[in-house]
Coordinates of C-alpha atoms in Angstrom, one line a residue:
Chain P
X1 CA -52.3 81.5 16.6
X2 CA -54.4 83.7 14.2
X3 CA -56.6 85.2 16.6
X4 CA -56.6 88.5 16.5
X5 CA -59.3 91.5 17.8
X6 CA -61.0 91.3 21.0
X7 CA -63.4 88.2 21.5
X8 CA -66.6 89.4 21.2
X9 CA -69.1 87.7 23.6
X10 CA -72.3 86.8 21.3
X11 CA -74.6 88.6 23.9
X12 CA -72.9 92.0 22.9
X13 CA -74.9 91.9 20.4
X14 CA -78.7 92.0 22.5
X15 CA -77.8 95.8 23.4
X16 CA -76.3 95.9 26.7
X17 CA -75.6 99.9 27.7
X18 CA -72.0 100.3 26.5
X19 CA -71.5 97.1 24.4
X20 CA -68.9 97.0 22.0
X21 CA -71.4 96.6 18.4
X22 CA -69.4 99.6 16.7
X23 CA -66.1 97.7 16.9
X24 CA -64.7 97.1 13.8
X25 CA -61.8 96.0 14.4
X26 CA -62.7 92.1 14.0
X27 CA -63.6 93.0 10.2
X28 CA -60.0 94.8 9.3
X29 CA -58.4 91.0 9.0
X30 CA -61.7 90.2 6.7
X31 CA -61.1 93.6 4.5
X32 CA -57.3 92.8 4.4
X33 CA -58.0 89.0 3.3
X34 CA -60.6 90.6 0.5
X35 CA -57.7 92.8 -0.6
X36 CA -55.3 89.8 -0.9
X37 CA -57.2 87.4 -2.6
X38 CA -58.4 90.7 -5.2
X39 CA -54.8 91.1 -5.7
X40 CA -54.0 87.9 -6.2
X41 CA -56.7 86.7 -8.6
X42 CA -56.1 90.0 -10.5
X43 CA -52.4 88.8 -11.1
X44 CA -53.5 85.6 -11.9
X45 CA -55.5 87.2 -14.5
X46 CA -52.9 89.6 -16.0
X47 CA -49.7 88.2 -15.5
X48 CA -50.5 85.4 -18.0
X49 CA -51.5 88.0 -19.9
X50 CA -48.1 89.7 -20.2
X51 CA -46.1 86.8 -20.3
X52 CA -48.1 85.1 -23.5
X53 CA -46.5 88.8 -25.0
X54 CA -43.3 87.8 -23.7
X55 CA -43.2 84.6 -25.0
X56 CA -45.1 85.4 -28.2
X57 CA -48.0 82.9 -27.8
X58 CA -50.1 86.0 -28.1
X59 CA -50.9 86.2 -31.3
X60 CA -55.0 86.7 -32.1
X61 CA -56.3 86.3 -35.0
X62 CA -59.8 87.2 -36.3
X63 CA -61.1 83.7 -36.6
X64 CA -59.7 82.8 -33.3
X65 CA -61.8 85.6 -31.7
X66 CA -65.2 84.9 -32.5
X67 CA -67.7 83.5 -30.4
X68 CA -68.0 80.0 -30.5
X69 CA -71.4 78.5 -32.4
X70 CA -69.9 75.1 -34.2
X71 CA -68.0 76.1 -36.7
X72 CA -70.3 79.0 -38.5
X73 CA -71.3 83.1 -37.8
X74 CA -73.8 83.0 -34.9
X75 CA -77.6 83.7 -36.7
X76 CA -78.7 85.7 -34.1
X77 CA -77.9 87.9 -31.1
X78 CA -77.1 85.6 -28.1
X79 CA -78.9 87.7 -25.6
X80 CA -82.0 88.2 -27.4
X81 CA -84.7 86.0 -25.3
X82 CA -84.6 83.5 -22.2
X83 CA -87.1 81.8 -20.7
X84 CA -89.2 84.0 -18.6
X85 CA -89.5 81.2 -15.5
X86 CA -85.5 81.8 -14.8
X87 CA -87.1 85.4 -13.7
X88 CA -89.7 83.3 -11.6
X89 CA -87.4 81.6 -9.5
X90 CA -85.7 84.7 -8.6
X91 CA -88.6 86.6 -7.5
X92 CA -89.6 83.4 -5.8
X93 CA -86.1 83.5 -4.4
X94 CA -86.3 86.8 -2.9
X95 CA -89.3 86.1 -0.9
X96 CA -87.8 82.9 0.8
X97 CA -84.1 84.8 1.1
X98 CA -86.0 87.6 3.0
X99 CA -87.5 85.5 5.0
X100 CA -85.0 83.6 6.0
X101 CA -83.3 86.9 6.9
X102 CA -85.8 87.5 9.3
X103 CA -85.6 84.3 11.0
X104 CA -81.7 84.6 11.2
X105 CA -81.9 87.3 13.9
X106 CA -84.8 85.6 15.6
X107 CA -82.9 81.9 15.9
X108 CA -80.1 83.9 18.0
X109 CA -82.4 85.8 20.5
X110 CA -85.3 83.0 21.0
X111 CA -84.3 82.5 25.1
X112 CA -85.1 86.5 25.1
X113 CA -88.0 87.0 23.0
X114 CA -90.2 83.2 24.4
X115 CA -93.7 81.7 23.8
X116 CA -94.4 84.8 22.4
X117 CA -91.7 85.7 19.7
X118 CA -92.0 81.6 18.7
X119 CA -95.5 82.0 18.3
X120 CA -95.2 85.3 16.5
X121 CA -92.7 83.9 13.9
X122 CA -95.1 80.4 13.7
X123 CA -97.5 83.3 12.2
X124 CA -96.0 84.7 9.9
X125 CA -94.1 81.7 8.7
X126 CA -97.2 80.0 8.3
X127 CA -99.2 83.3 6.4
X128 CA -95.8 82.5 3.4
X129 CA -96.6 78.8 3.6
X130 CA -100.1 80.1 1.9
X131 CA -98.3 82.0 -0.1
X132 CA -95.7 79.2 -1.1
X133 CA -99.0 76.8 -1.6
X134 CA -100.5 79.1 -3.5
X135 CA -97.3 80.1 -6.3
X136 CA -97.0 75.9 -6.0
X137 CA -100.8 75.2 -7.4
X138 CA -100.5 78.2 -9.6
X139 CA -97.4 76.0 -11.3
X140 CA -94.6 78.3 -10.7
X141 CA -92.3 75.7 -9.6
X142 CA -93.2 73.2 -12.5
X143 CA -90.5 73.0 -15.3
X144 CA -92.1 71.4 -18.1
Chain X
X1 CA -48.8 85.7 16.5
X2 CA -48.7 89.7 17.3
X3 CA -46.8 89.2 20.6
X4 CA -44.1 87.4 18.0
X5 CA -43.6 90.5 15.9
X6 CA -43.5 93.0 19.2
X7 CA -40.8 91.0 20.4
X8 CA -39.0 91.9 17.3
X9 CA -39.1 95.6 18.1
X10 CA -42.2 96.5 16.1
X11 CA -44.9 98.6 17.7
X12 CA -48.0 96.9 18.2
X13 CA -49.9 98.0 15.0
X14 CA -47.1 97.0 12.9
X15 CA -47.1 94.2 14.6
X16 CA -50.5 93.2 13.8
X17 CA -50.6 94.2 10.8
X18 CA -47.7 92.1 10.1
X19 CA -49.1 89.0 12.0
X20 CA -52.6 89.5 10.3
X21 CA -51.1 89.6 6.8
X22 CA -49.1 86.0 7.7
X23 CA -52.1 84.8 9.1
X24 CA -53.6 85.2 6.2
X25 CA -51.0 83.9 3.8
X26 CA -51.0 80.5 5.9
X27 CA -54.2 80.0 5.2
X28 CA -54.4 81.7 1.2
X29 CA -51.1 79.5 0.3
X30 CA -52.2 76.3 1.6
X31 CA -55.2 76.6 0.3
X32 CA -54.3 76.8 -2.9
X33 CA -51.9 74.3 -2.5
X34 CA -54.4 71.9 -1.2
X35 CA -56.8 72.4 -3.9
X36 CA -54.5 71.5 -6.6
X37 CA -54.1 68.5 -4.5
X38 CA -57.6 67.8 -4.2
X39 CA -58.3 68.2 -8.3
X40 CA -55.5 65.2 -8.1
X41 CA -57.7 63.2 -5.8
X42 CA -61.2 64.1 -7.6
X43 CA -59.2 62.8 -10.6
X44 CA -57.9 59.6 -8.8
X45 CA -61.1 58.8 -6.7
X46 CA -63.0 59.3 -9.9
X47 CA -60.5 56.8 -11.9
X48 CA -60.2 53.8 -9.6
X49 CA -64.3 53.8 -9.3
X50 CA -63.8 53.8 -13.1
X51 CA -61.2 51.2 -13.2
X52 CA -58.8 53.3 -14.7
X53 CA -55.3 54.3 -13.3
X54 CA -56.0 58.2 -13.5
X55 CA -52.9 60.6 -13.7
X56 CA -49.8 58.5 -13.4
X57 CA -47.5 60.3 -15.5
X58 CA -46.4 63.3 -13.8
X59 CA -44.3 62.9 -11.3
X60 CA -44.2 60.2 -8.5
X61 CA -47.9 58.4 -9.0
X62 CA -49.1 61.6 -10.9
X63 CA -49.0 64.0 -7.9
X64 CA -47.5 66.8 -9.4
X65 CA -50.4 66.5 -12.2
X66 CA -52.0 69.6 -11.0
X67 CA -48.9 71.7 -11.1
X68 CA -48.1 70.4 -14.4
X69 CA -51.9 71.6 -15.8
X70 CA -51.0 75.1 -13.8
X71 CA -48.1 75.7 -15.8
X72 CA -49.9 75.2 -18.8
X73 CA -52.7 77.1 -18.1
X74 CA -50.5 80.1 -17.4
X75 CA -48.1 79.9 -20.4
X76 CA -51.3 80.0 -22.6
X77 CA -52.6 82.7 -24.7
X78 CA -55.7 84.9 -23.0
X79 CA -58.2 85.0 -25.8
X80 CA -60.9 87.9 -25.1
X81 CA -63.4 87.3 -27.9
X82 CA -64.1 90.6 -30.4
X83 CA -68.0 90.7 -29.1
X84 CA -67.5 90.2 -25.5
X85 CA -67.7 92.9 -22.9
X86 CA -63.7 92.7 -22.4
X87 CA -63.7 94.7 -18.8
X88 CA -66.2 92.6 -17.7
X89 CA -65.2 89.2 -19.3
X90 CA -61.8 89.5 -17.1
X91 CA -63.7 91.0 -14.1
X92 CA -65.8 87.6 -13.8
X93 CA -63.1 84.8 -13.1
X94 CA -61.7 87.6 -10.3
X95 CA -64.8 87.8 -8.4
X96 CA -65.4 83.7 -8.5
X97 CA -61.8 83.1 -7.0
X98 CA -61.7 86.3 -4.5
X99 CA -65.0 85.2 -3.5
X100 CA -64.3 81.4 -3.3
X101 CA -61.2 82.5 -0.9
X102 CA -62.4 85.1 0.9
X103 CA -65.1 83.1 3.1
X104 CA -62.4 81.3 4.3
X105 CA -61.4 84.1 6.5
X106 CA -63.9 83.3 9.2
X107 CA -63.2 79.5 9.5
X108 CA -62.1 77.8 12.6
X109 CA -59.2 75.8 11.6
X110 CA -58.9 74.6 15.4
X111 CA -59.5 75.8 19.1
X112 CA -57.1 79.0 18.3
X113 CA -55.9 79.2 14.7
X114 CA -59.0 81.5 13.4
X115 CA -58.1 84.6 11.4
X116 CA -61.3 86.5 12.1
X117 CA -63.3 85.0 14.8
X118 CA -66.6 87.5 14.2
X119 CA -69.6 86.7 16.1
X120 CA -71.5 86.4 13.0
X121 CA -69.7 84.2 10.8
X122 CA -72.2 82.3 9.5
X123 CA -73.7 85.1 8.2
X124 CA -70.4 86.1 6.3
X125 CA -70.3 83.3 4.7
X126 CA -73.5 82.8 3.3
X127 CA -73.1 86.6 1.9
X128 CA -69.7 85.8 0.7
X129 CA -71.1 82.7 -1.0
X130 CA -74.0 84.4 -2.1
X131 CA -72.3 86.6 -3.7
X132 CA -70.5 83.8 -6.1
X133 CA -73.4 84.2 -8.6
X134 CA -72.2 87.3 -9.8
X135 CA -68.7 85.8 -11.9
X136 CA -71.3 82.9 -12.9
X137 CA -73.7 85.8 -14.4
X138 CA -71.1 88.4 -15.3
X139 CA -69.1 85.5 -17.0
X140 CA -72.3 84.4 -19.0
X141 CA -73.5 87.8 -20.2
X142 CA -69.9 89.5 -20.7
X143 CA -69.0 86.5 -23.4
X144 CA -72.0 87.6 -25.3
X145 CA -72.0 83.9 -26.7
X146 CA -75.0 81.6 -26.6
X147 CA -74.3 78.4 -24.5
X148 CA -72.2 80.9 -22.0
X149 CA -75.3 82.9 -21.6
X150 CA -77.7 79.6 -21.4
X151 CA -75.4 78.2 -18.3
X152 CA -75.3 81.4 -16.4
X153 CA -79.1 81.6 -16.7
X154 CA -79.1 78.3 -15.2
X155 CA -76.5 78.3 -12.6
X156 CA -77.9 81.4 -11.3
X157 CA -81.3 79.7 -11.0
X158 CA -79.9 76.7 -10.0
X159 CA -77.6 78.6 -6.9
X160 CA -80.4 80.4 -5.6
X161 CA -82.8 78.1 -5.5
X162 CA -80.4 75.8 -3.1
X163 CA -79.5 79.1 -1.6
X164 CA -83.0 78.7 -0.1
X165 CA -83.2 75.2 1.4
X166 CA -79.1 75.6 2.6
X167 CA -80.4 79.5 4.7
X168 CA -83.2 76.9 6.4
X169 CA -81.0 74.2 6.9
X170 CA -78.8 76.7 8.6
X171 CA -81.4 78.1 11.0
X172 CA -81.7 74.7 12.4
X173 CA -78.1 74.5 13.7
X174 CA -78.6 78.2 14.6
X175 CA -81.3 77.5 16.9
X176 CA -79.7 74.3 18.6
X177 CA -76.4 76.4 19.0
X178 CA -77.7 79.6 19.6
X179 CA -75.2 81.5 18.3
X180 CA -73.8 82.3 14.6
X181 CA -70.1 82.7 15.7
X182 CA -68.6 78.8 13.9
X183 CA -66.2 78.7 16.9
X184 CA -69.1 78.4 19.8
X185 CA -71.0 76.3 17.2
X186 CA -68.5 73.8 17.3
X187 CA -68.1 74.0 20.8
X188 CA -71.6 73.8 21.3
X189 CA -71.4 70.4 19.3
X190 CA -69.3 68.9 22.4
X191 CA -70.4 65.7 24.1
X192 CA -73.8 67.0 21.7
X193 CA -75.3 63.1 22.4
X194 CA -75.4 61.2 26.0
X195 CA -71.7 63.5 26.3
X196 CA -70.0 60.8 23.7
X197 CA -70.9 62.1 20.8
X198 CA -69.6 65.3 19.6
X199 CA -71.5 66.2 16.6
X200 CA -75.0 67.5 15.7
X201 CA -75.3 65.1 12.9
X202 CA -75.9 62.1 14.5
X203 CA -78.8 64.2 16.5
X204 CA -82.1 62.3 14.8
X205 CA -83.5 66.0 15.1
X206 CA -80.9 67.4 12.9
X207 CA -79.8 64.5 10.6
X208 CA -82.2 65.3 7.9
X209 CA -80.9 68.4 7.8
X210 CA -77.4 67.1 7.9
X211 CA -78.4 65.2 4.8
X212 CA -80.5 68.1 2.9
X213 CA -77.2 70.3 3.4
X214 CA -74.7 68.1 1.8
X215 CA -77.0 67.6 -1.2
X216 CA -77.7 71.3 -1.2
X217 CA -74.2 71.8 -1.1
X218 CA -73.6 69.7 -4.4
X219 CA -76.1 71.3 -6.2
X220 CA -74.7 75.0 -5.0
X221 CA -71.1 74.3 -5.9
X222 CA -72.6 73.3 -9.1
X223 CA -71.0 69.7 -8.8
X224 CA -72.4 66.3 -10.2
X225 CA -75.2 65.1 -10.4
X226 CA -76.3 68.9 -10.2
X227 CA -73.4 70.5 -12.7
X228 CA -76.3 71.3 -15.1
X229 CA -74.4 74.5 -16.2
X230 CA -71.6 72.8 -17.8
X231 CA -73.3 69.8 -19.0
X232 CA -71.0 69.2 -21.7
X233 CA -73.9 67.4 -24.3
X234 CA -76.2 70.6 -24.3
X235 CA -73.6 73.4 -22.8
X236 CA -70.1 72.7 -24.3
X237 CA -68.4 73.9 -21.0
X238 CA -71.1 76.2 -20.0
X239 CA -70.0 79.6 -18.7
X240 CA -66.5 78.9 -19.1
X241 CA -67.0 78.3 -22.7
X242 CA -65.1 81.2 -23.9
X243 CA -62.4 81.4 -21.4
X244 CA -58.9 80.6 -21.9
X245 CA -55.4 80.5 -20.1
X246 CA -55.7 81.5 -16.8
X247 CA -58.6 83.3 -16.3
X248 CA -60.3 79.4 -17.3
X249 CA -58.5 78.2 -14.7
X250 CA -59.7 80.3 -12.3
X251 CA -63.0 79.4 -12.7
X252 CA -62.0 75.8 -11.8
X253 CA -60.0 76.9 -8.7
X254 CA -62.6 78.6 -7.3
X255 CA -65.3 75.9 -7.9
X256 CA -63.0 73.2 -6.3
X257 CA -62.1 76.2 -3.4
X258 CA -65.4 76.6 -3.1
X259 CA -66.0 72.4 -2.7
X260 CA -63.2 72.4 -0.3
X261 CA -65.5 75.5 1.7
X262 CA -68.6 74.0 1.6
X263 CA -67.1 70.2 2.9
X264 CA -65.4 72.4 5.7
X265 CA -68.9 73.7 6.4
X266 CA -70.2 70.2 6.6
X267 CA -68.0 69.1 9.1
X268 CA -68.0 72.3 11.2
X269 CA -71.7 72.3 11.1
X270 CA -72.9 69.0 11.5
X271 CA -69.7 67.1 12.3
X272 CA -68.0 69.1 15.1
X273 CA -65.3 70.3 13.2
X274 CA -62.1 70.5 14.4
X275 CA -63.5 68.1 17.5
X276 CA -62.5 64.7 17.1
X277 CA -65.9 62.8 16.8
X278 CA -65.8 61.0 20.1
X279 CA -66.0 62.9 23.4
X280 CA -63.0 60.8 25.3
X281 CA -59.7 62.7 26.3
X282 CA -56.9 60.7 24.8
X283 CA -58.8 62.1 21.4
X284 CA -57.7 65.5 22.2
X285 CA -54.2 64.7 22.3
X286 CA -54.3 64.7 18.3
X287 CA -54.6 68.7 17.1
X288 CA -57.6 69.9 15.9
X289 CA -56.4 70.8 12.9
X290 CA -56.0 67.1 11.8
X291 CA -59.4 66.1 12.8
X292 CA -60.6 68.9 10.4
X293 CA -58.9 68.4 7.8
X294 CA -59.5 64.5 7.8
X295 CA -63.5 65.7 8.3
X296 CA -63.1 67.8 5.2
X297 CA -61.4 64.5 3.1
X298 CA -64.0 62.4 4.0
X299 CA -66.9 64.9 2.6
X300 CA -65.0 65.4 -0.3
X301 CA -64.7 61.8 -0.8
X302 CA -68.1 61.8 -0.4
X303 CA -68.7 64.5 -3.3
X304 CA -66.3 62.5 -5.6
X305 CA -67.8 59.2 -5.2
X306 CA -71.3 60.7 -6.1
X307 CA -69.5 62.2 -8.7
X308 CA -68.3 59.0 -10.3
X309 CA -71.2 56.8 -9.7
X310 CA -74.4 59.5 -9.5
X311 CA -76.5 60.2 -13.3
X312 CA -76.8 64.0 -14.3
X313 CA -80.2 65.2 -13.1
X314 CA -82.4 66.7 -15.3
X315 CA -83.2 70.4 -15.2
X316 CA -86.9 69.7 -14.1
X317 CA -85.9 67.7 -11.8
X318 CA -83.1 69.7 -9.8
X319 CA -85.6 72.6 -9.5
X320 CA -88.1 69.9 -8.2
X321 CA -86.0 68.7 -5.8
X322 CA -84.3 72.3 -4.4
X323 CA -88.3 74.0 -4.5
X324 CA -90.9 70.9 -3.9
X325 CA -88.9 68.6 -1.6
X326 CA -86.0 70.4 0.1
X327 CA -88.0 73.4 0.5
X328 CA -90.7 72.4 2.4
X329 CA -88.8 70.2 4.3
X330 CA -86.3 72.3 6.0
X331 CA -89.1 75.1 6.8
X332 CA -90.9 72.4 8.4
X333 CA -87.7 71.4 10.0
X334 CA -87.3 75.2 11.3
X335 CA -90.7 74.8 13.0
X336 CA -89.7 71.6 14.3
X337 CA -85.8 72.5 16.0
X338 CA -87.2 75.8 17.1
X339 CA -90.5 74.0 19.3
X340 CA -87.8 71.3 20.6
X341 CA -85.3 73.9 21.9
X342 CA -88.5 76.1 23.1
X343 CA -89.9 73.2 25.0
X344 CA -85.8 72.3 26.4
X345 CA -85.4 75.5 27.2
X346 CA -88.3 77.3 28.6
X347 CA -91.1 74.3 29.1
X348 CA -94.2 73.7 28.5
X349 CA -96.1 77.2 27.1
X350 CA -98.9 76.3 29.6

């Protein structure tokens, strides 16, 4: 019913001569559903925003526009310090999210690449495994 | 759906272009429609394992609760506090909900009904979900308020240390499909076990990970026991805290859009999706649609009930569990699918 574009076999993508990678076409319907739901999220974000002036709810006031703290002026800039582990976990993060990346490609193409690719990947996966044992004894994971 | 509008006189890019648009609109309407819905359930599930009757007021037995709230919402006043970044205070709540909608674009509703069916949709949605952080961080640091900006600190941590264990856990299934495209993953879910079975969950090599998914999926969609960022006894509402009218409910929408998404995942993953769970041909007679949908019920039955009855973690403890125990677990897991399907399909090494 909502098929649309030319099926793509999946082993277009191991580089056959002639293989149809730079079609596009598939991704219009994505960019066209990211272009709806932008427009649509925007208007729920505005529209309320013109009718409250319609019906005359908007009405600010200074009081009703500070930040909330409980009832009093804030003592101190909010984005002055954060914990520094919070910074941690996201370099931590990038090293597993790259990694991760590089085993995407190579769960697709194991039939192609064998014993040797498996045993390839078993290597490096295991050189971050000392690298994950390592950040764990050093404490990064620990929250205390 | 194209051939429709030719027949109509267009030519065929109008045609498509029409037909695409629809397409989407049936699934972007419904959608919404259904999560409003399923913000009535959460509600009612969450009363009646409360003993409580839940919305009852609105409507025949409350249903219309939702759309009551929606009106509301949207007749309120936006306030944009004086010390928030205004442009991007209202940019956050877009990117959540055009986010939370747009990875529905690749999902397989049934055997045909699939707006986009790109042969790496698995990896579209777990860049389009990736990218939800952003209106959690943007939301946080544009209110320039303190507990806004102590939950986005969290929830960002919190997302993308699940992010981690949820990539693994998606490797597995990767590897026992072989593909990425969700269509030929549920396909290659048919008859999975003794060709009865049709799912990958029920696999004793795959249902940890079926397991360490849905719990990562909780505690990426921010929901209970994991909704640390809007613990309401430290956080007020957490991120949202400043938001009002609509632009608060849009945060909502796209949390409980993004629920809806990540139950759909779980059945399409690990639960053949739009296959009905047995392999035997009167089955088939029901569209697959239906057996999708009632997947996707169940899961978020599932999330609701944990809801109701699961404690709040602590934040110690969710980091333990996404960095020391899931972790571990599903790399270990990667090592073990990928000698299985090695050894099933090339033998022995030696």
């Amino acid at each position: 019913m909502l098929r649309s574009g030319a099926d793509l076999p999946v082993d277009s993508l191991q580089g056959q001569e002639g293989n149809d990678l730079t079609d596009l076409s598939q991704y219009l319907p994505i960019l066209l559903f990211l272009g709806i739901a932008l427009i649509l999220s925007a208007a729920f974000v505005f529209l309320p925003m013109g009718v409250s002036r319609l019906t005359g709810t908007h009405n600010p006031t200074v009081n009703k526009l500070t930040e909330y703290e409980c009832g009093f002026p804030a003592f101190e800039d909010s984005r002055s310090q954060f914990d520094v582990r919070f910074y941690l976990v996201a370099i931590l993060f990038i090293i597993f999210d790259l990694e991760a990346a590089f085993l995407f490609p190579w769960a697709v193409s194991l039939n192609e690449i064998g014993w040797t690719g498996w045993v390839t990947m078993m290597i490096f996966l295991f050189e971050l495994i000392v690298g994950f044992a390592y950040a764990w004894k050093l404490g990064a994971l620990d929250w205390e | 759906m194209t051939e429709f509008f030719q027949s109509l006189g267009m030519t065929y890019e109008w045609a498509w272009f029409v037909a695409t648009i629809s397409g989407i609109l049936i699934i972007v309407l419904p959608l919404l429609l259904s999560v409003a819905m399923i913000v009535y359930a959460d509600r009612k599930i969450w009363a009646a394992i409360n003993l409580r009757r839940g919305p009852n007021v609105v409507g025949p037995f409350g249903l219309l609760q939702s759309f009551a709230d929606g009106l509301k919402v949207f007749l309120q006043e936006t306030i944009i506090p004086s010390a928030a970044n205004k442009g991007l205070f209202l940019i956050a709540p877009i990117i959540t909900f055009t986010v939370a909608l747009a990875a529905w674009a690749v999902i397989p509703f049934s055997e045909t009904a699939v707006l986009s069916n790109i042969n790496v949709g698995l990896l579209y949605i777990l860049a389009i979900s990736s990218l939800g952080v952003y209106g959690v961080v943007i939301s946080g640091w544009a209110s320039n308020s303190k507990y806004p900006f102590f939950s986005s600190m969290r929830a960002a941590a919190q997302m993308i240390s699940y992010e981690v264990s949820i990539g693994f856990t998606l490797i597995t299934v990767v590897l026992m499909a072989g593909t990425f495209n969700l269509s030929d993953i549920i396909m290659a879910q048919k008859g999975h076990i003794g060709g009865i079975v049709n799912a990958y969950g029920l696999n004793p090599l795959l249902f940890p990970m079926a397991v360490v998914f849905l719990i990562s999926a909780m505690a990426e969609t921010a929901r209970h026991p994991f909704d640390l960022t809007e613990a309401e006894s430290e956080l007020v509402a957490g991120y949202q805290t400043e938001y009002s009218s609509m632009s608060f409910a849009l945060f909502w929408l796209g949390e409980y859009a993004n629920i809806l998404l990540m139950c759909a995942l779980n059945a399409i993953l690990f639960w053949g999706g739009w296959l009905p769970p047995i392999d035997w041909a009167p089955l088939y007679a029901v569209p697959g649609i239906i057996w999708l949908l009632l997947k996707i019920f169940v899961f978020f039955f599932i999330f609701s009930w944990v809801m109701a009855t699961v404690p709040r973690y602590r934040y110690d403890q969710l980091m333990r569990l996404g960095w020391k125990i899931f972790l571990p677990l599903s790399l270990a897991w990667v090592v073990i699918v990928s000698g299985y399907v090695m050894i099933r399909d090339n033998g022995w090494p030696l």
